[in-house]
JSON list of C-alpha atoms in Angstrom, two decimals:
[
{"chain": "A", "resi": 1, "resn": "GLN", "atom": "CA", "xyz": [2.38, -9.07, 17.49]},
{"chain": "A", "resi": 2, "resn": "VAL", "atom": "CA", "xyz": [2.43, -8.04, 13.85]},
{"chain": "A", "resi": 3, "resn": "GLN", "atom": "CA", "xyz": [3.99, -4.69, 13.06]},
{"chain": "A", "resi": 4, "resn": "LEU", "atom": "CA", "xyz": [4.16, -2.84, 9.75]},
{"chain": "A", "resi": 5, "resn": "VAL", "atom": "CA", "xyz": [6.72, -0.13, 9.09]},
{"chain": "A", "resi": 6, "resn": "GLU", "atom": "CA", "xyz": [6.46, 2.01, 5.96]},
{"chain": "A", "resi": 7, "resn": "SER", "atom": "CA", "xyz": [9.24, 4.05, 4.42]},
{"chain": "A", "resi": 8, "resn": "GLY", "atom": "CA", "xyz": [10.00, 5.87, 1.19]},
{"chain": "A", "resi": 9, "resn": "GLY", "atom": "CA", "xyz": [7.59, 8.77, 1.32]},
{"chain": "A", "resi": 10, "resn": "GLY", "atom": "CA", "xyz": [8.66, 12.29, 0.52]},
{"chain": "A", "resi": 11, "resn": "SER", "atom": "CA", "xyz": [8.16, 15.30, -1.72]},
{"chain": "A", "resi": 12, "resn": "VAL", "atom": "CA", "xyz": [8.50, 15.17, -5.49]},
{"chain": "A", "resi": 13, "resn": "GLN", "atom": "CA", "xyz": [7.48, 17.24, -8.46]},
{"chain": "A", "resi": 14, "resn": "ALA", "atom": "CA", "xyz": [4.74, 16.14, -10.78]},
{"chain": "A", "resi": 15, "resn": "GLY", "atom": "CA", "xyz": [5.97, 13.47, -13.15]},
{"chain": "A", "resi": 16, "resn": "GLY", "atom": "CA", "xyz": [8.43, 12.12, -10.65]},
{"chain": "A", "resi": 17, "resn": "SER", "atom": "CA", "xyz": [8.65, 8.73, -8.98]},
{"chain": "A", "resi": 18, "resn": "LEU", "atom": "CA", "xyz": [8.76, 7.27, -5.50]},
{"chain": "A", "resi": 19, "resn": "THR", "atom": "CA", "xyz": [8.92, 3.74, -4.15]},
{"chain": "A", "resi": 20, "resn": "LEU", "atom": "CA", "xyz": [7.24, 2.97, -0.85]},
{"chain": "A", "resi": 21, "resn": "SER", "atom": "CA", "xyz": [8.32, -0.03, 1.19]},
{"chain": "A", "resi": 22, "resn": "CYS", "atom": "CA", "xyz": [6.54, -1.79, 4.02]},
{"chain": "A", "resi": 23, "resn": "VAL", "atom": "CA", "xyz": [8.36, -4.29, 6.22]},
{"chain": "A", "resi": 24, "resn": "VAL", "atom": "CA", "xyz": [6.14, -6.66, 8.17]},
{"chain": "A", "resi": 25, "resn": "SER", "atom": "CA", "xyz": [7.24, -8.44, 11.32]},
{"chain": "A", "resi": 26, "resn": "GLY", "atom": "CA", "xyz": [6.11, -11.99, 11.93]},
{"chain": "A", "resi": 27, "resn": "ARG", "atom": "CA", "xyz": [6.74, -15.42, 10.50]},
{"chain": "A", "resi": 28, "resn": "ILE", "atom": "CA", "xyz": [3.71, -15.80, 8.28]},
{"chain": "A", "resi": 29, "resn": "PHE", "atom": "CA", "xyz": [4.03, -12.77, 6.02]},
{"chain": "A", "resi": 30, "resn": "GLY", "atom": "CA", "xyz": [3.82, -15.12, 3.07]},
{"chain": "A", "resi": 31, "resn": "SER", "atom": "CA", "xyz": [0.23, -15.97, 3.95]},
{"chain": "A", "resi": 32, "resn": "TYR", "atom": "CA", "xyz": [-0.98, -12.37, 4.21]},
{"chain": "A", "resi": 33, "resn": "GLY", "atom": "CA", "xyz": [-2.80, -10.45, 1.57]},
{"chain": "A", "resi": 34, "resn": "MET", "atom": "CA", "xyz": [-1.33, -6.94, 1.48]},
{"chain": "A", "resi": 35, "resn": "GLY", "atom": "CA", "xyz": [-2.70, -3.57, 0.51]},
{"chain": "A", "resi": 36, "resn": "TRP", "atom": "CA", "xyz": [-1.73, 0.05, 0.12]},
{"chain": "A", "resi": 37, "resn": "PHE", "atom": "CA", "xyz": [-4.27, 2.72, 1.02]},
{"chain": "A", "resi": 38, "resn": "ARG", "atom": "CA", "xyz": [-4.12, 6.50, 1.03]},
{"chain": "A", "resi": 39, "resn": "GLN", "atom": "CA", "xyz": [-5.90, 9.24, 2.89]},
{"chain": "A", "resi": 40, "resn": "VAL", "atom": "CA", "xyz": [-6.13, 13.00, 2.59]},
{"chain": "A", "resi": 41, "resn": "PRO", "atom": "CA", "xyz": [-7.30, 15.19, 5.49]},
{"chain": "A", "resi": 42, "resn": "GLY", "atom": "CA", "xyz": [-11.04, 15.11, 6.00]},
{"chain": "A", "resi": 43, "resn": "LYS", "atom": "CA", "xyz": [-11.61, 12.20, 3.67]},
{"chain": "A", "resi": 44, "resn": "GLU", "atom": "CA", "xyz": [-11.87, 8.47, 4.06]},
{"chain": "A", "resi": 45, "resn": "ARG", "atom": "CA", "xyz": [-8.99, 6.07, 3.61]},
{"chain": "A", "resi": 46, "resn": "LEU", "atom": "CA", "xyz": [-9.19, 4.48, 0.18]},
{"chain": "A", "resi": 47, "resn": "ILE", "atom": "CA", "xyz": [-7.57, 1.51, -1.53]},
{"chain": "A", "resi": 48, "resn": "VAL", "atom": "CA", "xyz": [-4.72, 2.20, -3.92]},
{"chain": "A", "resi": 49, "resn": "ALA", "atom": "CA", "xyz": [-3.46, -1.29, -4.67]},
{"chain": "A", "resi": 50, "resn": "THR", "atom": "CA", "xyz": [-3.57, -4.78, -3.26]},
{"chain": "A", "resi": 51, "resn": "ILE", "atom": "CA", "xyz": [-1.72, -8.02, -3.84]},
{"chain": "A", "resi": 52, "resn": "THR", "atom": "CA", "xyz": [-2.41, -11.64, -2.95]},
{"chain": "A", "resi": 53, "resn": "SER", "atom": "CA", "xyz": [-0.15, -13.61, -0.63]},
{"chain": "A", "resi": 54, "resn": "SER", "atom": "CA", "xyz": [1.66, -15.30, -3.51]},
{"chain": "A", "resi": 55, "resn": "GLY", "atom": "CA", "xyz": [1.92, -12.12, -5.54]},
{"chain": "A", "resi": 56, "resn": "GLY", "atom": "CA", "xyz": [0.06, -13.77, -8.36]},
{"chain": "A", "resi": 57, "resn": "ASP", "atom": "CA", "xyz": [-2.85, -11.34, -8.47]},
{"chain": "A", "resi": 58, "resn": "THR", "atom": "CA", "xyz": [-3.06, -7.61, -8.03]},
{"chain": "A", "resi": 59, "resn": "TYR", "atom": "CA", "xyz": [-5.67, -4.85, -8.06]},
{"chain": "A", "resi": 60, "resn": "PHE", "atom": "CA", "xyz": [-5.27, -1.13, -8.70]},
{"chain": "A", "resi": 61, "resn": "THR", "atom": "CA", "xyz": [-7.75, 1.64, -8.30]},
{"chain": "A", "resi": 62, "resn": "ASP", "atom": "CA", "xyz": [-8.54, 3.25, -11.64]},
{"chain": "A", "resi": 63, "resn": "SER", "atom": "CA", "xyz": [-6.71, 6.51, -10.97]},
{"chain": "A", "resi": 64, "resn": "VAL", "atom": "CA", "xyz": [-3.33, 4.79, -10.60]},
{"chain": "A", "resi": 65, "resn": "LYS", "atom": "CA", "xyz": [-3.56, 2.07, -13.25]},
{"chain": "A", "resi": 66, "resn": "GLY", "atom": "CA", "xyz": [-0.59, 2.16, -15.57]},
{"chain": "A", "resi": 67, "resn": "ARG", "atom": "CA", "xyz": [1.38, 4.39, -13.18]},
{"chain": "A", "resi": 68, "resn": "PHE", "atom": "CA", "xyz": [1.71, 2.36, -9.96]},
{"chain": "A", "resi": 69, "resn": "THR", "atom": "CA", "xyz": [3.00, -1.16, -9.41]},
{"chain": "A", "resi": 70, "resn": "ILE", "atom": "CA", "xyz": [2.61, -3.29, -6.30]},
{"chain": "A", "resi": 71, "resn": "SER", "atom": "CA", "xyz": [5.00, -6.15, -5.59]},
{"chain": "A", "resi": 72, "resn": "ARG", "atom": "CA", "xyz": [6.24, -8.21, -2.69]},
{"chain": "A", "resi": 73, "resn": "ASP", "atom": "CA", "xyz": [9.31, -10.12, -1.61]},
{"chain": "A", "resi": 74, "resn": "ASN", "atom": "CA", "xyz": [8.20, -12.82, 0.80]},
{"chain": "A", "resi": 75, "resn": "ALA", "atom": "CA", "xyz": [11.80, -13.67, 1.68]},
{"chain": "A", "resi": 76, "resn": "LYS", "atom": "CA", "xyz": [12.23, -10.10, 2.97]},
{"chain": "A", "resi": 77, "resn": "ASN", "atom": "CA", "xyz": [8.76, -9.71, 4.51]},
{"chain": "A", "resi": 78, "resn": "THR", "atom": "CA", "xyz": [8.35, -6.61, 2.38]},
{"chain": "A", "resi": 79, "resn": "VAL", "atom": "CA", "xyz": [5.71, -5.17, 0.08]},
{"chain": "A", "resi": 80, "resn": "TYR", "atom": "CA", "xyz": [6.46, -2.33, -2.31]},
{"chain": "A", "resi": 81, "resn": "LEU", "atom": "CA", "xyz": [4.49, 0.36, -4.11]},
{"chain": "A", "resi": 82, "resn": "GLN", "atom": "CA", "xyz": [6.32, 1.78, -7.10]},
{"chain": "A", "resi": 83, "resn": "MET", "atom": "CA", "xyz": [4.74, 5.09, -8.07]},
{"chain": "A", "resi": 84, "resn": "ASN", "atom": "CA", "xyz": [5.58, 6.67, -11.41]},
{"chain": "A", "resi": 85, "resn": "SER", "atom": "CA", "xyz": [4.25, 9.72, -13.26]},
{"chain": "A", "resi": 86, "resn": "LEU", "atom": "CA", "xyz": [3.08, 11.16, -9.97]},
{"chain": "A", "resi": 87, "resn": "LYS", "atom": "CA", "xyz": [0.38, 13.81, -9.99]},
{"chain": "A", "resi": 88, "resn": "PRO", "atom": "CA", "xyz": [-0.55, 16.44, -7.39]},
{"chain": "A", "resi": 89, "resn": "GLU", "atom": "CA", "xyz": [-3.76, 14.49, -6.73]},
{"chain": "A", "resi": 90, "resn": "ASP", "atom": "CA", "xyz": [-1.62, 11.58, -5.51]},
{"chain": "A", "resi": 91, "resn": "THR", "atom": "CA", "xyz": [-0.68, 13.68, -2.48]},
{"chain": "A", "resi": 92, "resn": "ALA", "atom": "CA", "xyz": [-1.79, 11.83, 0.65]},
{"chain": "A", "resi": 93, "resn": "VAL", "atom": "CA", "xyz": [-0.66, 9.79, 3.60]},
{"chain": "A", "resi": 94, "resn": "TYR", "atom": "CA", "xyz": [-0.05, 6.26, 2.34]},
{"chain": "A", "resi": 95, "resn": "TYR", "atom": "CA", "xyz": [-0.73, 3.29, 4.60]},
{"chain": "A", "resi": 96, "resn": "CYS", "atom": "CA", "xyz": [0.37, -0.30, 4.31]},
{"chain": "A", "resi": 97, "resn": "ALA", "atom": "CA", "xyz": [-2.07, -2.94, 5.56]},
{"chain": "A", "resi": 98, "resn": "ALA", "atom": "CA", "xyz": [-2.07, -6.71, 6.07]},
{"chain": "A", "resi": 99, "resn": "ARG", "atom": "CA", "xyz": [-4.87, -9.25, 6.28]},
{"chain": "A", "resi": 100, "resn": "GLN", "atom": "CA", "xyz": [-4.82, -12.84, 7.43]},
{"chain": "A", "resi": 101, "resn": "TRP", "atom": "CA", "xyz": [-6.22, -14.17, 4.20]},
{"chain": "A", "resi": 102, "resn": "ALA", "atom": "CA", "xyz": [-4.47, -14.57, 0.91]},
{"chain": "A", "resi": 103, "resn": "SER", "atom": "CA", "xyz": [-7.00, -13.00, -1.42]},
{"chain": "A", "resi": 104, "resn": "ILE", "atom": "CA", "xyz": [-7.60, -9.54, -2.86]},
{"chain": "A", "resi": 105, "resn": "ALA", "atom": "CA", "xyz": [-9.56, -7.20, -0.59]},
{"chain": "A", "resi": 106, "resn": "LEU", "atom": "CA", "xyz": [-10.53, -3.58, -1.12]},
{"chain": "A", "resi": 107, "resn": "ARG", "atom": "CA", "xyz": [-12.06, -2.33, 2.12]},
{"chain": "A", "resi": 108, "resn": "THR", "atom": "CA", "xyz": [-10.26, -0.99, 5.17]},
{"chain": "A", "resi": 109, "resn": "ALA", "atom": "CA", "xyz": [-12.39, -3.33, 7.28]},
{"chain": "A", "resi": 110, "resn": "ASP", "atom": "CA", "xyz": [-10.82, -6.30, 5.49]},
{"chain": "A", "resi": 111, "resn": "TYR", "atom": "CA", "xyz": [-7.41, -5.55, 6.96]},
{"chain": "A", "resi": 112, "resn": "LYS", "atom": "CA", "xyz": [-6.38, -6.25, 10.54]},
{"chain": "A", "resi": 113, "resn": "TYR", "atom": "CA", "xyz": [-2.89, -4.76, 10.71]},
{"chain": "A", "resi": 114, "resn": "TRP", "atom": "CA", "xyz": [-1.81, -1.25, 9.71]},
{"chain": "A", "resi": 115, "resn": "GLY", "atom": "CA", "xyz": [1.35, 0.77, 9.47]},
{"chain": "A", "resi": 116, "resn": "GLN", "atom": "CA", "xyz": [1.76, 4.29, 10.78]},
{"chain": "A", "resi": 117, "resn": "GLY", "atom": "CA", "xyz": [1.59, 5.91, 7.36]},
{"chain": "A", "resi": 118, "resn": "THR", "atom": "CA", "xyz": [4.06, 7.82, 5.24]},
{"chain": "A", "resi": 119, "resn": "GLN", "atom": "CA", "xyz": [3.44, 11.21, 3.63]},
{"chain": "A", "resi": 120, "resn": "VAL", "atom": "CA", "xyz": [3.69, 11.62, -0.13]},
{"chain": "A", "resi": 121, "resn": "THR", "atom": "CA", "xyz": [3.54, 15.16, -1.47]},
{"chain": "A", "resi": 122, "resn": "VAL", "atom": "CA", "xyz": [3.50, 15.91, -5.20]},
{"chain": "A", "resi": 123, "resn": "SER", "atom": "CA", "xyz": [3.93, 19.51, -6.29]},
{"chain": "A", "resi": 124, "resn": "SER", "atom": "CA", "xyz": [2.89, 20.92, -9.63]}
]
């Protein structure tokens, strides 16, 4: 059983920063591709960033490029999303996701395991 537990969400003012963490249970975290998605009420869940199993390749959706960083620590079974220069439009529930392949993937259907989500609210 693979479980993902996110933390680090909260409320900040525009221009502020937050770091989300996602701890993954299981012995083969190092083989999983990982992603961060976000969702606002009434809309679909969309990719924010993704990272390969080794951490050697990353992808960011255009709206967060230059502001967000994704990283992972395979020794700690943890993936991070560092969010800087936050904007009100970044407000959403953020979800961590894991897939059983190492490569970059952008669709929700590509990921098998999901966390419960953590709320990020950015006020203007």
